[in-house]
Coordinates of C-alpha atoms in Angstrom, one line a residue:
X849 CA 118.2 91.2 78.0
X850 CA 120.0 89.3 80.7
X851 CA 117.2 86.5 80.8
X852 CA 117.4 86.1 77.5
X853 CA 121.6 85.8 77.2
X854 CA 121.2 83.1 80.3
X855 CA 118.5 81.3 78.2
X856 CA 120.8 81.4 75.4
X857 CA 123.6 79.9 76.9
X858 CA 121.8 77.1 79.0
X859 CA 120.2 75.8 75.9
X860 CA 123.5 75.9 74.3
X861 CA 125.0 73.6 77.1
X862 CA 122.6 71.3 76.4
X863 CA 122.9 71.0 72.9
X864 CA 126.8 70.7 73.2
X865 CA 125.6 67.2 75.2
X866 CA 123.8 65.8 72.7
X867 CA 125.7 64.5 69.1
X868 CA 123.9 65.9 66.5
X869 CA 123.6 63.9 63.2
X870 CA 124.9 64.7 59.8
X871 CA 121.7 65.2 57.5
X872 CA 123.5 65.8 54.5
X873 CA 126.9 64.1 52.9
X874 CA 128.2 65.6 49.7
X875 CA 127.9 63.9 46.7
X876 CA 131.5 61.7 46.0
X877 CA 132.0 63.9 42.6
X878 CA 131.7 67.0 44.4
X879 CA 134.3 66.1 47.2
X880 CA 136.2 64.9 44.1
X881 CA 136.0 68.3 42.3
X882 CA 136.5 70.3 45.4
X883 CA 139.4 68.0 46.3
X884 CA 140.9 68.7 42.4
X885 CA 141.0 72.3 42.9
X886 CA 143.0 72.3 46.2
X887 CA 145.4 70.0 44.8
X888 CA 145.7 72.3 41.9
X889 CA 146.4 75.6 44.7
X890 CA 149.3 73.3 45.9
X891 CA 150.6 72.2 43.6
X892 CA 151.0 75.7 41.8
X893 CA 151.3 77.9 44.5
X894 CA 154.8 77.8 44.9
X895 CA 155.2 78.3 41.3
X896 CA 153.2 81.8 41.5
X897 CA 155.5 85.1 42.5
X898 CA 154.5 88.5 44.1
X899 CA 156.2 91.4 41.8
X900 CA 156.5 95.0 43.5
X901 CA 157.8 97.6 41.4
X902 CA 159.7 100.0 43.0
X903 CA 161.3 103.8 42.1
X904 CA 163.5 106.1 43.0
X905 CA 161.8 108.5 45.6
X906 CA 162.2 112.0 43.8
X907 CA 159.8 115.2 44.4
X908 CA 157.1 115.7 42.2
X909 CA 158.0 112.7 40.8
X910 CA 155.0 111.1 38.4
X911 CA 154.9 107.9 36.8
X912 CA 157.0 107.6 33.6
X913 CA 154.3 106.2 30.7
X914 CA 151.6 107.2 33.4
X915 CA 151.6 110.5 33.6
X916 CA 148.3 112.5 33.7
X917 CA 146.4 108.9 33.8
X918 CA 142.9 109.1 35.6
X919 CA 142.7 107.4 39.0
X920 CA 139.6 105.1 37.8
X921 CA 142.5 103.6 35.2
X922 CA 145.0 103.6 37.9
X923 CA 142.8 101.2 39.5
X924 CA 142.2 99.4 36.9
X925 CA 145.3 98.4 36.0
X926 CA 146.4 98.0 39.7
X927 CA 148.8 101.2 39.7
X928 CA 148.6 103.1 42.2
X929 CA 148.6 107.1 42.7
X930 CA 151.4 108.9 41.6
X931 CA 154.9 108.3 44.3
X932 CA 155.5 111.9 45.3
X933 CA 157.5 111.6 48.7
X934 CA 157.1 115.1 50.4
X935 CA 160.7 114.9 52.2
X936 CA 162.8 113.1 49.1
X937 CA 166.2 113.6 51.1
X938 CA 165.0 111.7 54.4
X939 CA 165.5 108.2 52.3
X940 CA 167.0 106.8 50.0
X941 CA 164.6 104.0 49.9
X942 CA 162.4 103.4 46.8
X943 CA 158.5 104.3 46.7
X944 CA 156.2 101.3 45.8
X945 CA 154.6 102.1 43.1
X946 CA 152.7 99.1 41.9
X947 CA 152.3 94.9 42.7
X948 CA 151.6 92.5 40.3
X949 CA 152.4 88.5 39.9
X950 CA 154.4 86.2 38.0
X951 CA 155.0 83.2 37.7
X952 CA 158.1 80.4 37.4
X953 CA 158.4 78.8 34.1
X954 CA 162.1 77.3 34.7
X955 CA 163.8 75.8 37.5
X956 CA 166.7 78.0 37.1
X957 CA 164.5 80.8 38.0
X958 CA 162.9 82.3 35.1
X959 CA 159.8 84.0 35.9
X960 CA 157.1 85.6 33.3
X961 CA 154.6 88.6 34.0
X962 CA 153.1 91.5 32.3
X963 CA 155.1 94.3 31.0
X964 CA 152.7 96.6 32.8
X965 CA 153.6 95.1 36.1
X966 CA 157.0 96.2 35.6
X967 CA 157.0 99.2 33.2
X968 CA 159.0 102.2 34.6
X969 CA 160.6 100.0 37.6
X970 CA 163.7 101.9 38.8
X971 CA 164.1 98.4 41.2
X972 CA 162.1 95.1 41.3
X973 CA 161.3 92.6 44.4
X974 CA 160.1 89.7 44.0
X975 CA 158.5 87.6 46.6
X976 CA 158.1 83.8 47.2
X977 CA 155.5 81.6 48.3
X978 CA 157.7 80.8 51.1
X979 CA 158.2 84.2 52.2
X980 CA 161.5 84.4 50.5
X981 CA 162.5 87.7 48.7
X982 CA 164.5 88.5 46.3
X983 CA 165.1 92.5 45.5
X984 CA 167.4 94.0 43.1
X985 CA 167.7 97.5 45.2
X986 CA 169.4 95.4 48.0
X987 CA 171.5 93.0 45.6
X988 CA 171.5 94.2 41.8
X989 CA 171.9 90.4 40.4
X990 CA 169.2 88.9 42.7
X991 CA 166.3 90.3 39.9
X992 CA 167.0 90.9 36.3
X993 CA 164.8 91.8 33.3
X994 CA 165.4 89.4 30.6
X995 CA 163.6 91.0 28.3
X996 CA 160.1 93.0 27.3
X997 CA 157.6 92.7 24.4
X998 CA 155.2 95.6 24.5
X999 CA 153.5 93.7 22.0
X1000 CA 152.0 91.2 23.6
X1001 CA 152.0 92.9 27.2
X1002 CA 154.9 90.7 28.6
X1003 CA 158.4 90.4 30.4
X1004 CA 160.8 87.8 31.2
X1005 CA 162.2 88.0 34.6
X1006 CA 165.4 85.8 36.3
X1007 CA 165.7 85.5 39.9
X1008 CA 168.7 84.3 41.3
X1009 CA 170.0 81.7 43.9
X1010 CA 172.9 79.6 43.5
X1011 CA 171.2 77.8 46.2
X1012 CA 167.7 76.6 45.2
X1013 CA 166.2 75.1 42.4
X1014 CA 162.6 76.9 41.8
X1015 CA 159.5 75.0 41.6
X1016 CA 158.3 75.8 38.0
X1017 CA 154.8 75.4 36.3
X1018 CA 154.1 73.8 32.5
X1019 CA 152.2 75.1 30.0
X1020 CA 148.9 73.9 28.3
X1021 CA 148.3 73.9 25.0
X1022 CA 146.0 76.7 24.4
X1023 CA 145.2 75.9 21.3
X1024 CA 143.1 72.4 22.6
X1025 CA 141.1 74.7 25.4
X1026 CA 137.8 74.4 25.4
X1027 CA 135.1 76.8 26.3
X1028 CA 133.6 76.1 29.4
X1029 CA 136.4 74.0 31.1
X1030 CA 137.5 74.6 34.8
X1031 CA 139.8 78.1 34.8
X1032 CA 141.9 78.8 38.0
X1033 CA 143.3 81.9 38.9
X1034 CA 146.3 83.0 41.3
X1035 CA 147.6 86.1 42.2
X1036 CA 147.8 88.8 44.6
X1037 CA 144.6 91.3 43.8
X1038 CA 144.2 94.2 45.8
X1039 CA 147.4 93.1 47.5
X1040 CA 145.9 89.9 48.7
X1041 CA 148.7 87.3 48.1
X1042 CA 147.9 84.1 46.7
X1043 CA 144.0 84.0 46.3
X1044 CA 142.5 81.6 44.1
X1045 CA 139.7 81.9 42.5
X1046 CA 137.4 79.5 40.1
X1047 CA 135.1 80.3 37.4
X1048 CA 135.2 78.7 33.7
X1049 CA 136.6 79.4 29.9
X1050 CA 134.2 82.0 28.7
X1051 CA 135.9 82.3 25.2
X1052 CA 138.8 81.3 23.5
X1053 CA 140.8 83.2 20.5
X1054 CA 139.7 86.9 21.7
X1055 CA 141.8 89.4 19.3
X1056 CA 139.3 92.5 18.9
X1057 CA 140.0 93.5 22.1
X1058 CA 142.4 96.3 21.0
X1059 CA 144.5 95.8 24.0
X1060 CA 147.8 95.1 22.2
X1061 CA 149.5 95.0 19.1
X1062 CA 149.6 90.8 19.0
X1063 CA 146.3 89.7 20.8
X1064 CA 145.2 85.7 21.7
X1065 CA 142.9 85.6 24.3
X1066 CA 141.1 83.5 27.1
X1067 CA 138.3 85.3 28.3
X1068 CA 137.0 83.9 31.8
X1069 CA 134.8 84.5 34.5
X1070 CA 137.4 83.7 37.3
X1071 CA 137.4 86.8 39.5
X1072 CA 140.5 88.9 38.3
X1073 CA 141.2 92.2 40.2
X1074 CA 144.2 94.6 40.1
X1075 CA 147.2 92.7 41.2
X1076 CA 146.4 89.2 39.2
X1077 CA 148.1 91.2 36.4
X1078 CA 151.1 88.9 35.3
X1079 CA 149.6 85.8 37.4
X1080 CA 148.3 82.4 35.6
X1081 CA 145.4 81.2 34.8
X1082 CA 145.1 77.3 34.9
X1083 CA 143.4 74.1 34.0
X1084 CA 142.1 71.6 36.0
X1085 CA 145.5 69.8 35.8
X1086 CA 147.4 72.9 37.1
X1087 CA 148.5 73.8 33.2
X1088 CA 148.8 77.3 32.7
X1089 CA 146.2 78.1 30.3
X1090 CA 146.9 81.7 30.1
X1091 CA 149.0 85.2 31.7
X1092 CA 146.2 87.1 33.6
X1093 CA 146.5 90.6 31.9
X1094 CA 143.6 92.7 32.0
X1095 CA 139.3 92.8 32.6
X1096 CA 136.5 95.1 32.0
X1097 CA 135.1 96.3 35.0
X1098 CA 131.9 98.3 33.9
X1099 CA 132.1 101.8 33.5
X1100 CA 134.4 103.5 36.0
X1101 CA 134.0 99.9 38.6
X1102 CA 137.1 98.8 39.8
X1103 CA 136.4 95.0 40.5
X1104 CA 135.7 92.0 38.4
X1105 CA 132.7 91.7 37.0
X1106 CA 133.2 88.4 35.3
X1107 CA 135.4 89.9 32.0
X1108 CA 138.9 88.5 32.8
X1109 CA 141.7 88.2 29.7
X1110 CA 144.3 85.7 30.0
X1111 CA 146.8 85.9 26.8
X1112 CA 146.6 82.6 25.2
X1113 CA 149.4 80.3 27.3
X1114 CA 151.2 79.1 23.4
X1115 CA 152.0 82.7 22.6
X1116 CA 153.3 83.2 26.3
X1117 CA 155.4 80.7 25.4
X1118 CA 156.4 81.3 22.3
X1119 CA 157.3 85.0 23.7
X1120 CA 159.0 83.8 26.5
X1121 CA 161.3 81.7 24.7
X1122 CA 162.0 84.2 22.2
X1123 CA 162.7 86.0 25.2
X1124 CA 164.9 83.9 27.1
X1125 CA 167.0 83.2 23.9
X1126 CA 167.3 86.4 22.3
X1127 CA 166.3 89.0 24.8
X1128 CA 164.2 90.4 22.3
X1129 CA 161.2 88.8 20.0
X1130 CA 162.5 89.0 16.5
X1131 CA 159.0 88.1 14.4
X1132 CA 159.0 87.1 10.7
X1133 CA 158.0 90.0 8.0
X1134 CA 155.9 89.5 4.7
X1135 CA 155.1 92.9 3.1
X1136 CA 151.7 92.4 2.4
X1137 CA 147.9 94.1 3.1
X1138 CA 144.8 92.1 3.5
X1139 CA 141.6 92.5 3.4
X1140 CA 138.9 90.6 5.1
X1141 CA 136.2 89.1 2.4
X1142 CA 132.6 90.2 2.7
X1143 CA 129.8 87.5 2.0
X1144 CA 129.3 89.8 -1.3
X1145 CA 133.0 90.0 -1.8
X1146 CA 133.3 86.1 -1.7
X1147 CA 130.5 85.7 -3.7
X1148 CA 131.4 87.9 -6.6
X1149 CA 134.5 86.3 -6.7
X1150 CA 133.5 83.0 -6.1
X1151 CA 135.2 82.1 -2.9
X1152 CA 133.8 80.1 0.0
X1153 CA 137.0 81.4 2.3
X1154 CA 140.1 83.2 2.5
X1155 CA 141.8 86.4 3.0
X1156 CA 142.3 89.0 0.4
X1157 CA 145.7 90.5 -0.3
X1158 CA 145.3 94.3 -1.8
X1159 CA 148.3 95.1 -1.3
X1160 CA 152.0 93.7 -2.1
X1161 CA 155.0 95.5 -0.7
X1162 CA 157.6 95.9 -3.3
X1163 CA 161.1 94.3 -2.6
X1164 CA 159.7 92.2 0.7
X1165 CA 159.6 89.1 0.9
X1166 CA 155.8 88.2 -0.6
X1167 CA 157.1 90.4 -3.7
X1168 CA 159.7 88.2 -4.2
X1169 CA 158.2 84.6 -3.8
X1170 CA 155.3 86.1 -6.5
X1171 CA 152.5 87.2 -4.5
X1172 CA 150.3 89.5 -6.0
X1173 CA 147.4 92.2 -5.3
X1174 CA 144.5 90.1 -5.8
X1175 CA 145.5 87.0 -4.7
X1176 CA 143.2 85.1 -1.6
X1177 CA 145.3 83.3 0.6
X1178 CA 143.5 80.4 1.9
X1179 CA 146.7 78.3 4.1
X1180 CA 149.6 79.2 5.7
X1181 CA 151.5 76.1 6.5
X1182 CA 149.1 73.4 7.0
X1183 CA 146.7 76.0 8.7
X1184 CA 143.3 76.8 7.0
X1185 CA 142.6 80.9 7.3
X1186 CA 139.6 82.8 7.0
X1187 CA 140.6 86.0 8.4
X1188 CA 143.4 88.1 9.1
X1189 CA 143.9 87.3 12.6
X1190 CA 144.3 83.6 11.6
X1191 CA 147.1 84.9 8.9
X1192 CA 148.9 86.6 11.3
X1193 CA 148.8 83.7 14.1
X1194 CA 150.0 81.7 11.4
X1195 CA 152.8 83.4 10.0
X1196 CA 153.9 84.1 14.5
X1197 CA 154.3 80.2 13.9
X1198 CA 157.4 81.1 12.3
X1199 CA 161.0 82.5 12.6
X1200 CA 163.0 85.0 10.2
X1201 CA 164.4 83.0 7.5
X1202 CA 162.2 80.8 7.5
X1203 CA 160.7 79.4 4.2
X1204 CA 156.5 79.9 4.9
X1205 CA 154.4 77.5 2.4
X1206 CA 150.9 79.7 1.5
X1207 CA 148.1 78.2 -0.5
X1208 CA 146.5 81.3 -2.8
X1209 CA 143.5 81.1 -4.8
X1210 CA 144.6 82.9 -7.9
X1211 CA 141.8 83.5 -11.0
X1212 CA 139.9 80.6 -9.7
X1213 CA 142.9 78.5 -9.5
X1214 CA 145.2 77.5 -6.5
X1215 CA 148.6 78.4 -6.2
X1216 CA 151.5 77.2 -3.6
X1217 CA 153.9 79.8 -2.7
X1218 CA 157.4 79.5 -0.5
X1219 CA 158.2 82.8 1.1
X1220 CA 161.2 83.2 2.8
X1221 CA 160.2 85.5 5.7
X1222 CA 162.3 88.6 6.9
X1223 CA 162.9 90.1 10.4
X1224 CA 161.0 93.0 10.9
X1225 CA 163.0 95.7 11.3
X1226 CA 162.6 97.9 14.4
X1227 CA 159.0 98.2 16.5
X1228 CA 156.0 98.7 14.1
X1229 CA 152.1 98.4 15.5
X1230 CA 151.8 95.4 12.6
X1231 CA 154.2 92.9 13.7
X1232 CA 154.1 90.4 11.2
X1233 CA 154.0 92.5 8.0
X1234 CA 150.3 92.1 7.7
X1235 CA 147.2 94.1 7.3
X1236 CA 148.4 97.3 6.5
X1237 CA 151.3 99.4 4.6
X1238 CA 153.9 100.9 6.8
X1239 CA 152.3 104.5 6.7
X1240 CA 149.2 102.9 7.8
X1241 CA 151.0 100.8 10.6
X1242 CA 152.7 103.9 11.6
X1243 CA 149.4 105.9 12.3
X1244 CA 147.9 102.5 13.9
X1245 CA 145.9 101.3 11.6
X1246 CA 144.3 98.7 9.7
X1247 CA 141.7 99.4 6.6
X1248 CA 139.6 97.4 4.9
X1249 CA 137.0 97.7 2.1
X1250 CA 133.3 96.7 2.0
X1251 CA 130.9 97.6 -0.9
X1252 CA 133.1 100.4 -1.7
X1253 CA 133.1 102.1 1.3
X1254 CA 136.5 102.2 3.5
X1255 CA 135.9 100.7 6.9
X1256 CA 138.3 100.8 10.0
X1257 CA 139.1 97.4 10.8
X1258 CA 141.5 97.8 13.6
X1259 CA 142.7 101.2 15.8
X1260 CA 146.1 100.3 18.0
X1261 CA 145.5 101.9 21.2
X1262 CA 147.4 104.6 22.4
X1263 CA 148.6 105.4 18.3
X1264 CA 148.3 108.4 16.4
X1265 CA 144.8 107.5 14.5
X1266 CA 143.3 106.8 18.1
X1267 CA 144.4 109.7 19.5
X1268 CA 142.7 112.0 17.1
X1269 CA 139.8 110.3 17.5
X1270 CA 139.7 107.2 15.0
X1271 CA 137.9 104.0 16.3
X1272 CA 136.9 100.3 14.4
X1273 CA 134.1 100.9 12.2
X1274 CA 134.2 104.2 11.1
X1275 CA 134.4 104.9 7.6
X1276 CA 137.1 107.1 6.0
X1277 CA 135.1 109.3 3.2
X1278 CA 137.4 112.2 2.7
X1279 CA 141.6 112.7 3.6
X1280 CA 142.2 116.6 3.7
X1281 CA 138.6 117.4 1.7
X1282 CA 139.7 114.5 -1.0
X1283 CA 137.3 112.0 -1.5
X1284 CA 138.9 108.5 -1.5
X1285 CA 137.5 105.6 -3.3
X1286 CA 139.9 102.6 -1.9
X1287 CA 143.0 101.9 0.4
X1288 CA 145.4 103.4 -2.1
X1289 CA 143.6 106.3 -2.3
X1290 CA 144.1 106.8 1.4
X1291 CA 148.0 105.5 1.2
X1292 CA 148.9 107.8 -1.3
X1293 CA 146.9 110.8 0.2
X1294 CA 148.2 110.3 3.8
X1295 CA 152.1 109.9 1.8
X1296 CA 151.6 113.4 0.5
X1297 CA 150.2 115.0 3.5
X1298 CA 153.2 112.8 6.0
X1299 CA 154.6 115.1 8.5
X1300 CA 151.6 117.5 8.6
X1301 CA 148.0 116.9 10.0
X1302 CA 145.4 115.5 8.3

């Protein structure tokens, strides 16, 4: 063992003596791309935030909204176990609870994240690039909540400094992403702050996800863990294409396994605007129900495209600009649709009062509409007045029909129909031992029977 160490080190005084030749220099448009992606970690870097949410430390204290959630989702979501401090009068210094990211979208210090990353915060901190924090249990004006949209999973924060103008990031426009495109992503998984990561645009437009209430998508394979919640996910050009807010992880996994969700960077900032301005998002309502079309649907009523309405809520707004049961909508605005997702996007497009053009094909012939669009009035799981009637959007969900059978389009998670079991692509045969032959039939069963279980 001692020859062989002695060996060892003599031949490596000998090498050190002699210059050893490169035998390999990397092609010029690798350097290039490598080069691309360190300027983009610069130049963003700064614009990226550490969140920690803090509470109060009280005994037996569990997490408000989290209560009774299994670890393997506590992980998955990057919150930790339950705060229970054993001695709660020793300090009066809040627990951690959970860390997520942000990042700056204003210089005047306006920040964006995920709801999650700061649901249930009795205090927030929020940490800088540079090391500097800023943490509302210390100074109460240094961190405020703008405003929340459960929604769409997101927040509006403002940090405060009457002495510093933030560096900021700009947005992309989401809607020109294409898939398989350089995606970047920054954040603090696992507590590691600031770690980029590279992959590509796997997807765009993902809305089946059943995450939340208003879904648009960018699926990548850019390693996401717990803690990138709230963090951006960027173009080669250092554009945010997206808000990093969840991944599949494969069973009971806890790490990326190439499944990362970014919500769609034009409805961040549509949201965050809304936000900023309002404090609230105030979305426009139609009063109507769709129904997707069927290749045997389309055929029998001699449609290439479109989206069926079967249902027109008396009194709102598509009542009164003339819309009827029957009627395929085939543009909203200048915006062609084939499906209710791209109806609802559309109609987001818009504000409360605002006048909405929609092209219907009526008995074979086309129609133009202007309907002057409503604020919805108070939290409902169908934000835009689409896709279901109220009773239906109060149970979460969202019908359609298909050869006569009635098929589950859509399940909100966490609503009444998901709890007791509902899921997309069942089919509803009976309500209380009634058969039901269409969505009315289930509306005005499911009106009788409100209040009691079905």
């Amino acid at each position: 063992m001692i020859k062989r160490m002695m060996m060892t080190a003599a031949v490596a005084v000998a090498l050190s003596a002699v210059a050893i030749p490169r035998s390999y220099a990397a092609p010029k448009e690798l350097v290039d791309l490598s080069n691309a992606f360190s300027d983009v970690a610069e130049e963003v870097i700064p614009s990226v935030v550490v969140i920690t949410n803090l509470q109060k430390p009280q005994m037996q204290r569990r997490q408000r909204g989290f209560g009774g959630l299994p670890p393997e989702f506590r992980e998955f979501f990057g919150i930790p176990s339950d705060p229970v401090d054993p001695n709660p009068r020793s300090s009066k210094n809040p627990i951690v609870v959970g860390r997520g990211s942000g990042v700056i979208i204003q210089k005047d210090g306006y920040l964006v994240t995920n709801h999650h990353v700061i649901k249930d915060a009795d205090y927030l901190e929020v940490t800088l690039n540079d090391g500097k924090v800023y943490n509302n249990f210390k100074d109460k004006d240094s961190v405020k909540v703008v405003g929340i949209d459960e929604d769409t999973d997101l927040a509006v924060l403002k940090i405060s400094d009457e002495e510093e103008s933030f560096k900021s990031a700009s947005f992309a426009d989401s809607s020109k992403v294409r898939v398989g495109e350089w995606a970047i992503a920054v954040g603090a998984p696992f507590n590691l702050d600031y770690s980029v990561t590279v992959g590509v645009v796997s997807q765009k437009g993902r809305y089946d996800v059943n995450m939340n209430a208003v879904e648009d998508y960018i699926q990548t394979d850019a390693s996401i863990n717990p803690g990138n919640s709230g963090g951006p996910l960027l173009n080669i050009h250092g554009e945010v294409l997206g808000i990093n807010n969840f991944i599949y992880t494969g069973g009971m996994g806890k790490g990326n396994i190439g499944l990362g969700f970014a919500i769609s960077s034009n409805l961040v900032k549509k949201v965050s605007n809304s936000l900023i301005e309002n404090g609230k998002v105030i979305r426009p309502w139609l009063g109507i129900s769709m129904q997707q079309l069927t290749p045997d649907l389309k055929k029998a009523l001699k449609v290439e495209k479109g989206v069926f309405i079967s249902e027109v809520i008396s009194g709102d707004p598509a009542d009164k600009a003339g819309l009827e049961p029957g009627d395929i909508i085939l543009k909203v605005g200048d915006k062609e649709v084939d499906g209710i997702h791209d109806v609802q996007f559309a109609v987001l497009d818009y504000d409360p009062g605002d006048k909405i053009k929609v092209l219907v094909n009526r008995d074979g012939k086309e129609k133009t509409f202007k309907i002057k669009a409503r604020a919805r009035e108070g939290s409902d799981t169908d934000p835009a007045g689409l896709g279901s009637s109220d009773i239906l959007a109060d149970l979460g969900l969202t019908l359609g029909e298909d050869d006569g059978e009635i098929v589950i389009e859509e399940v909100m998670p966490g609503s009444a129909a998901y709890r007791g079991g509902l899921r997309k692509g069942a089919k509803i045969l009976k309500i209380n031992r009634t058969k039901v032959e269409s969505i009315e039939d289930v509306i005005e069963l499911l009106k009788e029977a409100k209040g009691d279980q079905v």
